Coordinates of C-alpha atoms in Angstrom, one line a residue:
M1 CA -50.7 80.9 -45.4
T2 CA -50.4 77.3 -46.3
M3 CA -52.6 76.4 -49.3
Q4 CA -52.1 72.6 -49.1
G5 CA -50.2 70.1 -47.0
D6 CA -50.4 67.8 -44.0
L7 CA -52.9 68.5 -41.3
P8 CA -51.5 69.4 -37.8
Q9 CA -51.6 66.6 -35.2
H10 CA -55.2 66.2 -34.0
D11 CA -55.6 67.0 -30.3
F12 CA -58.5 64.8 -29.7
E13 CA -60.6 65.4 -26.6
A14 CA -61.7 62.9 -23.9
G15 CA -64.3 60.6 -25.4
D16 CA -63.0 60.9 -28.9
R17 CA -61.6 57.6 -30.3
A18 CA -59.1 57.8 -33.1
R19 CA -58.6 55.0 -35.6
P20 CA -55.7 54.7 -38.0
G21 CA -56.2 54.6 -41.8
G22 CA -59.3 55.6 -43.8
A23 CA -59.8 58.9 -45.5
R24 CA -56.7 58.7 -47.7
D25 CA -54.6 57.7 -44.6
G26 CA -55.8 60.7 -42.7
A27 CA -57.7 61.0 -39.4
V28 CA -60.7 58.9 -38.5
V29 CA -62.4 59.9 -35.2
E30 CA -65.3 58.3 -33.5
G31 CA -66.9 60.4 -30.8
G32 CA -69.8 60.7 -28.4
A33 CA -72.2 57.8 -27.7
V34 CA -75.7 57.0 -28.9
G35 CA -76.6 55.7 -25.5
D36 CA -76.8 51.9 -25.4
P37 CA -73.1 50.8 -25.6
A38 CA -74.0 48.3 -28.3
C39 CA -75.0 51.2 -30.5
G40 CA -71.5 52.7 -30.7
P41 CA -70.4 56.2 -31.3
A42 CA -72.7 59.2 -31.9
F43 CA -70.7 60.4 -34.9
T44 CA -67.7 59.7 -37.1
F45 CA -65.3 62.3 -38.6
R46 CA -62.9 61.6 -41.4
A47 CA -60.3 63.9 -42.9
P48 CA -57.5 63.3 -45.4
R49 CA -54.0 64.1 -44.3
A50 CA -53.5 66.4 -47.3
M51 CA -56.5 68.7 -47.6
P52 CA -57.1 69.5 -51.3
L53 CA -59.7 72.1 -50.4
P54 CA -60.8 74.0 -47.3
V55 CA -64.2 72.3 -46.9
V56 CA -65.8 70.3 -44.1
I57 CA -69.1 68.5 -44.9
A58 CA -71.4 67.8 -42.0
V59 CA -74.4 65.5 -42.0
P60 CA -76.4 66.0 -38.8
H61 CA -79.8 64.4 -39.6
A62 CA -79.0 61.1 -41.4
G63 CA -78.3 59.1 -38.2
R64 CA -80.2 55.7 -38.1
V65 CA -78.6 53.9 -35.1
Y66 CA -81.6 53.6 -32.7
P67 CA -81.4 52.1 -29.2
G68 CA -84.0 49.5 -28.6
E69 CA -85.7 51.6 -25.9
T70 CA -86.1 54.5 -28.3
L71 CA -87.8 52.3 -30.9
A72 CA -90.1 50.8 -28.2
A73 CA -91.2 54.3 -27.2
M74 CA -92.3 55.4 -30.7
H75 CA -95.9 55.2 -31.8
D76 CA -95.0 54.5 -35.4
V77 CA -91.3 53.6 -35.9
R78 CA -91.3 53.4 -39.7
L79 CA -93.2 56.7 -40.3
S80 CA -91.1 58.5 -37.7
Q81 CA -87.9 57.3 -39.3
L82 CA -88.9 58.3 -42.8
R83 CA -90.2 61.7 -41.7
L84 CA -87.4 62.7 -39.3
E85 CA -84.3 61.3 -41.0
D86 CA -82.6 63.0 -43.9
R87 CA -82.9 59.6 -45.4
L88 CA -79.6 58.1 -46.5
V89 CA -78.1 61.5 -47.5
D90 CA -74.9 60.3 -45.7
L91 CA -74.4 57.9 -48.6
V92 CA -74.4 60.9 -50.9
A93 CA -72.0 62.8 -48.6
E94 CA -69.6 59.9 -48.4
E95 CA -69.3 59.8 -52.2
V96 CA -68.9 63.5 -52.3
A97 CA -66.1 63.4 -49.8
R98 CA -64.4 60.5 -51.7
L99 CA -64.5 62.5 -54.9
T100 CA -63.4 65.8 -53.5
G101 CA -61.1 65.1 -50.5
A102 CA -63.3 67.2 -48.2
A103 CA -63.4 66.4 -44.5
L104 CA -66.6 64.6 -43.5
L105 CA -68.6 64.6 -40.2
V106 CA -71.5 62.2 -40.1
A107 CA -73.9 61.8 -37.1
H108 CA -75.0 58.2 -36.4
A109 CA -77.3 59.3 -33.5
P110 CA -80.8 59.7 -35.1
R111 CA -82.6 63.0 -35.0
A112 CA -85.4 61.3 -33.0
L113 CA -83.0 61.0 -30.2
L114 CA -81.6 64.5 -30.4
D115 CA -81.6 67.1 -33.1
L116 CA -78.0 68.5 -33.7
N117 CA -79.4 71.5 -35.6
R118 CA -81.2 72.8 -32.5
A119 CA -79.8 74.8 -29.5
E120 CA -79.4 73.0 -26.2
D121 CA -82.2 75.1 -24.7
D122 CA -84.8 74.4 -27.5
V123 CA -86.7 71.9 -25.3
D124 CA -90.4 71.2 -25.0
W125 CA -90.5 70.4 -21.3
G126 CA -94.0 69.2 -21.6
M127 CA -92.6 65.9 -22.9
V128 CA -90.4 65.3 -19.8
E129 CA -91.6 63.7 -16.6
G130 CA -92.0 66.4 -14.0
G131 CA -91.9 69.2 -16.5
R132 CA -89.4 72.1 -16.5
P133 CA -86.6 71.7 -13.9
P134 CA -86.2 74.5 -11.4
G135 CA -84.0 77.4 -12.7
T136 CA -84.8 76.6 -16.4
P137 CA -85.8 79.8 -18.2
E138 CA -89.5 80.2 -18.8
E139 CA -90.9 79.6 -22.3
G140 CA -90.3 82.6 -24.6
Q141 CA -87.2 83.9 -22.7
G142 CA -84.2 84.1 -24.9
R143 CA -83.9 81.4 -27.5
S144 CA -85.6 78.7 -25.4
N145 CA -88.5 76.8 -27.0
R146 CA -88.0 78.6 -30.3
R147 CA -88.7 75.5 -32.4
A148 CA -89.9 73.2 -29.6
R149 CA -93.4 74.9 -29.8
S150 CA -93.7 73.5 -33.3
G151 CA -93.0 70.0 -32.1
L152 CA -89.5 69.9 -33.7
G153 CA -87.2 71.0 -30.9
L154 CA -84.0 69.5 -29.5
V155 CA -85.9 66.3 -29.1
P156 CA -88.8 66.1 -31.6
R157 CA -92.2 65.6 -30.0
R158 CA -94.7 65.6 -32.9
L159 CA -94.9 65.4 -36.7
P160 CA -97.1 67.7 -38.8
G161 CA -100.2 65.8 -39.9
F162 CA -99.4 62.8 -37.7
G163 CA -99.2 63.9 -34.1
E164 CA -97.2 62.7 -31.1
I165 CA -94.1 60.6 -31.9
W166 CA -93.7 59.1 -28.4
N167 CA -96.0 56.9 -26.4
R168 CA -94.5 57.9 -23.0
P169 CA -92.7 60.9 -21.6
L170 CA -88.9 61.2 -21.3
A171 CA -87.4 60.4 -17.9
R172 CA -86.0 63.3 -15.9
G173 CA -82.4 63.9 -16.8
E174 CA -82.6 62.0 -20.2
I175 CA -82.3 65.2 -22.3
E176 CA -79.3 66.4 -20.3
G177 CA -77.6 63.0 -20.8
R178 CA -78.2 63.1 -24.6
I179 CA -76.7 66.6 -24.7
E180 CA -73.6 65.4 -22.9
R181 CA -73.2 62.3 -25.0
I182 CA -74.2 63.6 -28.4
H183 CA -74.7 67.4 -28.8
R184 CA -71.7 68.8 -27.1
P185 CA -69.0 66.5 -28.4
Y186 CA -70.4 66.8 -32.0
H187 CA -70.3 70.5 -32.0
A188 CA -67.0 70.7 -30.1
L189 CA -65.3 68.5 -32.8
L190 CA -66.9 70.5 -35.6
E191 CA -65.7 73.7 -34.1
R192 CA -62.1 72.4 -33.7
E193 CA -61.9 71.0 -37.2
L194 CA -63.2 74.2 -38.9
R195 CA -60.6 76.2 -37.0
R196 CA -57.9 73.7 -38.0
V197 CA -58.9 74.1 -41.6
R198 CA -58.9 77.8 -41.3
A199 CA -55.5 77.8 -39.7
Q200 CA -54.2 75.8 -42.7
W201 CA -55.9 77.6 -45.5
G202 CA -56.7 81.0 -44.1
A203 CA -60.5 80.4 -44.4
A204 CA -62.8 77.4 -44.0
L205 CA -66.2 76.5 -45.4
L206 CA -68.8 74.3 -43.7
V207 CA -71.3 72.6 -46.0
D208 CA -74.1 71.4 -43.8
L209 CA -75.8 68.8 -45.9
H210 CA -79.5 67.9 -45.5
S211 CA -82.3 66.4 -47.6
M212 CA -85.9 67.5 -47.9
P213 CA -89.2 66.0 -49.1
P214 CA -90.2 67.2 -52.5
L215 CA -91.3 70.8 -52.5
R216 CA -94.6 71.9 -54.1
L217 CA -94.6 74.0 -57.2
Q218 CA -95.1 77.6 -56.3
A219 CA -96.7 80.4 -58.4
G220 CA -94.3 81.7 -61.0
E221 CA -92.1 78.5 -60.9
S222 CA -91.8 76.2 -63.9
R223 CA -90.1 73.6 -61.7
A224 CA -90.1 73.0 -58.0
P225 CA -86.6 73.4 -56.6
H226 CA -84.5 70.3 -56.0
Y227 CA -81.9 72.2 -54.2
V228 CA -82.1 74.9 -51.5
I229 CA -79.1 76.9 -50.5
G230 CA -79.4 78.5 -47.0
D231 CA -77.1 81.2 -45.7
R232 CA -79.2 82.6 -42.8
F233 CA -80.2 85.4 -45.2
G234 CA -76.7 86.5 -45.8
A235 CA -75.3 86.1 -42.3
S236 CA -73.4 82.8 -42.5
C237 CA -71.1 83.3 -45.4
D238 CA -69.6 85.7 -48.0
A239 CA -72.1 86.5 -50.7
R240 CA -69.6 85.4 -53.3
L241 CA -69.9 81.8 -52.2
V242 CA -73.7 81.9 -52.6
A243 CA -73.3 83.5 -56.1
R244 CA -70.9 80.8 -57.2
A245 CA -73.2 78.1 -55.9
F246 CA -76.1 79.4 -57.9
R247 CA -74.0 79.9 -61.0
Y248 CA -72.9 76.2 -60.8
L249 CA -76.5 74.9 -60.2
D250 CA -77.8 77.0 -63.0
A251 CA -75.1 75.7 -65.4
E252 CA -76.0 72.1 -64.3
G253 CA -79.7 72.7 -65.1
C254 CA -80.7 72.3 -61.5
A255 CA -83.9 74.0 -60.1
S256 CA -82.8 75.8 -57.0
A257 CA -84.0 78.3 -54.3
H258 CA -82.3 80.6 -51.8
N259 CA -83.2 80.4 -48.1
R260 CA -86.8 79.4 -48.7
P261 CA -88.1 77.3 -47.2
Y262 CA -84.8 76.4 -45.5
A263 CA -82.4 79.1 -44.5
G264 CA -80.3 77.0 -42.1
G265 CA -80.5 76.7 -38.3
Y266 CA -78.4 76.3 -35.2
V267 CA -75.4 74.7 -36.9
L268 CA -74.9 77.8 -39.1
D269 CA -75.7 80.2 -36.2
R270 CA -73.1 78.5 -34.0
H271 CA -70.2 77.8 -36.4
A272 CA -70.3 80.6 -39.0
A273 CA -68.2 83.7 -38.6
P274 CA -67.5 85.1 -42.0
A275 CA -65.6 88.1 -40.8
R276 CA -63.2 85.7 -39.2
G277 CA -62.9 83.4 -42.2
L278 CA -65.4 80.8 -41.1
H279 CA -68.1 80.4 -43.7
A280 CA -71.1 78.1 -43.7
L281 CA -73.9 77.1 -46.1
Q282 CA -76.8 74.7 -45.6
V283 CA -77.5 72.6 -48.7
E284 CA -80.9 70.9 -49.0
L285 CA -81.2 68.1 -51.5
C286 CA -84.6 66.8 -52.7
R287 CA -85.0 63.1 -51.6
S288 CA -86.7 62.2 -54.9
A289 CA -83.4 62.9 -56.7
Y290 CA -81.6 60.0 -55.1
L291 CA -84.2 57.8 -53.4
D292 CA -86.9 55.4 -54.8
V293 CA -90.5 56.4 -55.2
D294 CA -91.2 55.6 -51.5
L295 CA -88.3 57.9 -50.5
A296 CA -86.9 55.1 -48.5
E297 CA -84.1 53.3 -50.4
P298 CA -81.3 54.4 -52.7
A299 CA -82.2 54.8 -56.4
P300 CA -79.9 54.9 -59.5
G301 CA -79.8 58.7 -59.2
L302 CA -77.7 58.6 -56.1
L303 CA -74.3 58.5 -57.8
P304 CA -75.1 61.1 -60.4
V305 CA -76.4 63.4 -57.7
A306 CA -73.3 62.8 -55.6
R307 CA -71.1 63.7 -58.6
M308 CA -73.0 66.8 -59.2
I309 CA -72.7 67.9 -55.6
A310 CA -69.0 67.0 -55.7
G311 CA -68.7 69.6 -58.5
L312 CA -70.5 72.1 -56.3
V313 CA -68.2 71.4 -53.4
R314 CA -65.1 71.9 -55.6
E315 CA -66.5 75.2 -56.9
L316 CA -67.2 76.4 -53.3
G317 CA -63.8 75.2 -52.1
A318 CA -62.0 77.1 -54.8
E319 CA -64.0 80.3 -54.0
T320 CA -63.2 79.9 -50.2
A321 CA -59.5 79.6 -51.0
R322 CA -59.8 82.7 -53.2
L323 CA -61.5 84.6 -50.3
A324 CA -58.6 83.6 -48.0
E325 CA -56.1 85.0 -50.5
G326 CA -58.0 88.3 -50.3
G327 CA -57.9 88.7 -46.6
D328 CA -55.6 87.6 -43.7
F329 CA -58.3 85.7 -41.8
A330 CA -55.8 83.5 -40.1
Q331 CA -54.3 86.5 -38.3
A332 CA -57.9 87.5 -37.2
A333 CA -58.5 84.1 -35.6
E334 CA -59.8 84.4 -32.1

């Protein structure tokens, strides 16, 4: 098992666009497409050539590159952006990656266009011209429409307390096009890179980074949590990683919670396989910790928060490497 060293040559797939430099002279990959050619790629991946820890950070909900036709179709652009985006948490992630050397995958396609933390079949067909296509499973069959019924499916339809996001239905075929341009290439790249890190280290950890609106104080709490660690109720990673995360947060004086109200979603369901050395955690960060009072623009707390999360990532990376030493996950790779 190689504990540190050069990454293998990246076997980029069709549609991926590699650029030299960046990320400590490692790989910089632009992939997918937002839609309008002027909007550019759907996501960017950066990884240093020498991986100092077996961690990939992903930021699926901070995208803010909106095609003009998407903005024109929104009832209230500003409100929808502030409510749907994990506002500017990619700036936190970029600083964390710089401080730690972790690989970083950032989506530029906004959640309003397509939610990368939802399954492909989690669609509200009532928002599409002509409704459900022939052959599509009926509502309630399998995983289909699991979150769409709440208004926050693969393409969000409505916001709690506000109502409909869109002033017109989607054209037939538009969801399928977004899946092909955004969803599939994003998850394919994430899967390849996690397996690449596992091949190098013997285990890999995905930190799926999100931000959340301030939580209300619950009965029995002295402080509302500013951090929520989600592990799909124990299914997405070794329990030792969760324990180390909470030891670190407690030592830093951070109010935190486990799986409630956010346990993780499709990203963890798809990419986590702890028995095969692929671990994943969702980390939710309160927006008030790094944004201004309107939860719209960066505040002075952004860099201190990023430094704190960088310490968490180092702790988790060290624990992941320790897990690899205790089990030959690389040999168990599918």
